[in-house]
């Protein structure tokens, strides 16, 4: 977003934005914030939907009241929501399926796995979990031992993983559907000295280190730079009164790349300047 | 004697040649040695100068960044003072104040951070707790210098300073910070450097911050990774340790004959390393150009010296031959002189009796061989009254009489050969033109002689005869001339001339 803002400034266009992320994902918190936002004079409101069932009606209501609302990042609102556009990951289901396929291949299509979903109702987390479940279902020798919601919290993910390992000795794999849970799972696995294979999402610094160490098998990395950059670009076009169409699509898809141990070093250097 | 002289001459020439050759060899060798020594000394100087220069450059650039950091901290302190003095009543006003501070104090991306880690910039408000390490702590107690990596974008130097007691819109603020694009820092250094050197900024783990290349270390590449192929394991470990511990140092990379020396120095407080490189080949080229010129001059000097020596040797040789020739000539001259002295009459300067005898022999040989048959006349001249003069006027006067007589004979018989063959007796041999003009010359001299009788001057009795077919030797002709000389003496006596009687 900063880069897009900078490029606009170079052209003499000042874009002012507020980007306020909560400490932890919460649909209720988001609902409250949206009601606050309505009091201010914003040209465009972008929402990273925490729970499509709770937030989508709020967005519809805001649209009906004349607010220009768009969604971005990993979770779009529910189908039919009146938000103007979405920029971000449109293939969460596929991401979940791809990660799980990688895990199944690693396990030789035989074994018991657990799924850490993330936030209940968060479309991106739920879609990934669904993709994972459907993939597992396709292999007769694969079995889902547990499905848990960590609410996108590292601490929760850590505790849940310990619990799953305790309840499922010899667990073969864990599928992590958001940014926090691969870290929590990896911490627990390391602590227990387990050889359970972890696959997960996103590019948390600690997760990348676990990837490099071989604790995490692979990570699905979303193109966050493009998501931010394109979100601001689309937001400006919406603020100018342009509807989706030739200037921007109603859904702008950003890619996800699955990276493995050999990619960890370069990713760490690229994102965090870490040289191992 | 001649052999000994030749031997001495030869020895002289050989000595000159060998000596010259030795001198030339020593001279050439010393010049070559001096030339090579100059090149090697230059090489050492290049290494020393370039390393020294690079170390200084690295230090200077590190100091430039340090100054930039200090200036920014000072400006942030001023900014906080300004903000404290402002009566900010809305977020809009806060943004305007931040914008004003950015402009007035030239602070890039100046931002304030509240206690909830929300960041306020001129155009943006965002939650930054997870983004910057320095924002993760609840309270900022001291200045923090850190490096931020903007995913997909630039790398930034972040400078944060505590904002103790600052409260805006009823909210406590914990810090303010600036972000300086490392590319801008590179541009600043480039401006200062005017493109004379290559430089790059690295993290302690070798990551490239400035996205600039450093010779064999590619643009944006990790120096620790890239240098592995060009340096020994020990050098690489030293480099890694120096970077890790933030120590100054240098390394030399060699690839495909290209040698590059990189000097690095820590940038204080940042955890960065400033590395500077000048391709040694660049300095080398300049020094080599000088060396080449020196070498060319040396070669020219050698060639000129050799040529000079050759010319000198040639001149010496020619001179020596000339001296030899002159000596030979002198010898010959001396010999001629001695021979001449043996054949010359010391009183009159004309040929003497001995010369006459030699000449007579020579002519006799010619007569015998048939080469000489005629056209030769012999004149016998006797000076009258010599005894009388000696007796009455002394021998000096007598000697003068003889000289006068000789002069008279020589003046008239210009084309003849005059000999003094006795005390008062001369012989003249006439050939060619002298022979052809005999009669008139004889008449002329006799007339003068006859005139001299009355004037008491020199009187000479001259008898002459010419070579006949029958003559077997010159003496035959001489005898006839001698007889006729006596007859003439009588004639002159009759005319009043004094005689011996």
XYZ file of C-alpha atoms in Angstrom, chain A residues 2-3 5-6 9 14-23 42 203 205 221-226 265 267 269-276, chain B residues 91 95 109 116-118 121-127 131-133 149-155 179 203 205-208 220-222 224-225:
68
model
C 2.862 2.319 0.861
C 4.410 1.802 -2.537
C 0.688 5.635 -2.107
C 4.247 6.734 -2.937
C 2.348 11.081 -4.516
C -2.303 12.421 -2.302
C -3.912 9.267 -1.013
C -4.583 9.136 2.692
C -5.358 5.819 4.290
C -5.743 4.248 7.668
C -4.812 0.625 8.041
C -5.878 -0.662 11.405
C -5.395 -4.320 12.154
C -6.730 -5.884 15.345
C -4.509 -7.709 17.792
C -13.884 8.155 4.279
C 5.271 -16.118 5.412
C 9.322 -15.006 9.917
C 2.875 -17.820 0.463
C 0.446 -15.191 -0.727
C 1.676 -12.191 -2.694
C 1.020 -9.625 0.041
C 2.811 -6.825 -1.766
C 0.520 -7.109 -4.766
C 16.676 -18.886 2.742
C 12.469 -15.832 1.168
C 16.425 -12.650 2.949
C 13.831 -11.089 0.662
C 11.306 -10.430 3.399
C 13.381 -9.927 6.500
C 16.988 -9.568 5.415
C 17.866 -12.726 7.280
C 20.872 -14.611 6.002
C 21.305 -18.070 7.402
C -6.182 14.017 13.321
C -1.246 15.173 9.745
C 8.697 9.589 6.246
C -1.191 1.172 20.962
C 1.545 1.017 18.328
C -0.603 2.843 15.809
C 2.230 9.696 9.152
C 1.318 12.667 6.992
C -1.012 10.541 4.877
C -1.480 7.272 6.705
C -2.534 5.778 9.984
C -1.728 2.133 10.391
C -1.128 -0.526 12.993
C 5.949 -4.486 11.361
C 8.815 -2.901 13.213
C 10.789 -4.652 15.904
C 12.511 -4.661 4.832
C 9.504 -3.576 2.856
C 8.297 -6.729 1.182
C 8.454 -6.284 -2.566
C 9.616 -2.740 -2.100
C 12.587 -0.904 -0.669
C 14.836 -1.416 2.316
C 12.402 5.912 7.568
C 24.090 -6.304 6.766
C 25.133 -11.429 7.550
C 26.267 -10.145 4.170
C 22.857 -9.202 2.786
C 23.011 -6.384 0.275
C 22.017 -6.913 -4.732
C 23.881 -10.132 -3.953
C 25.049 -11.337 -0.579
C 29.417 -13.657 1.929
C 27.730 -15.926 -0.582
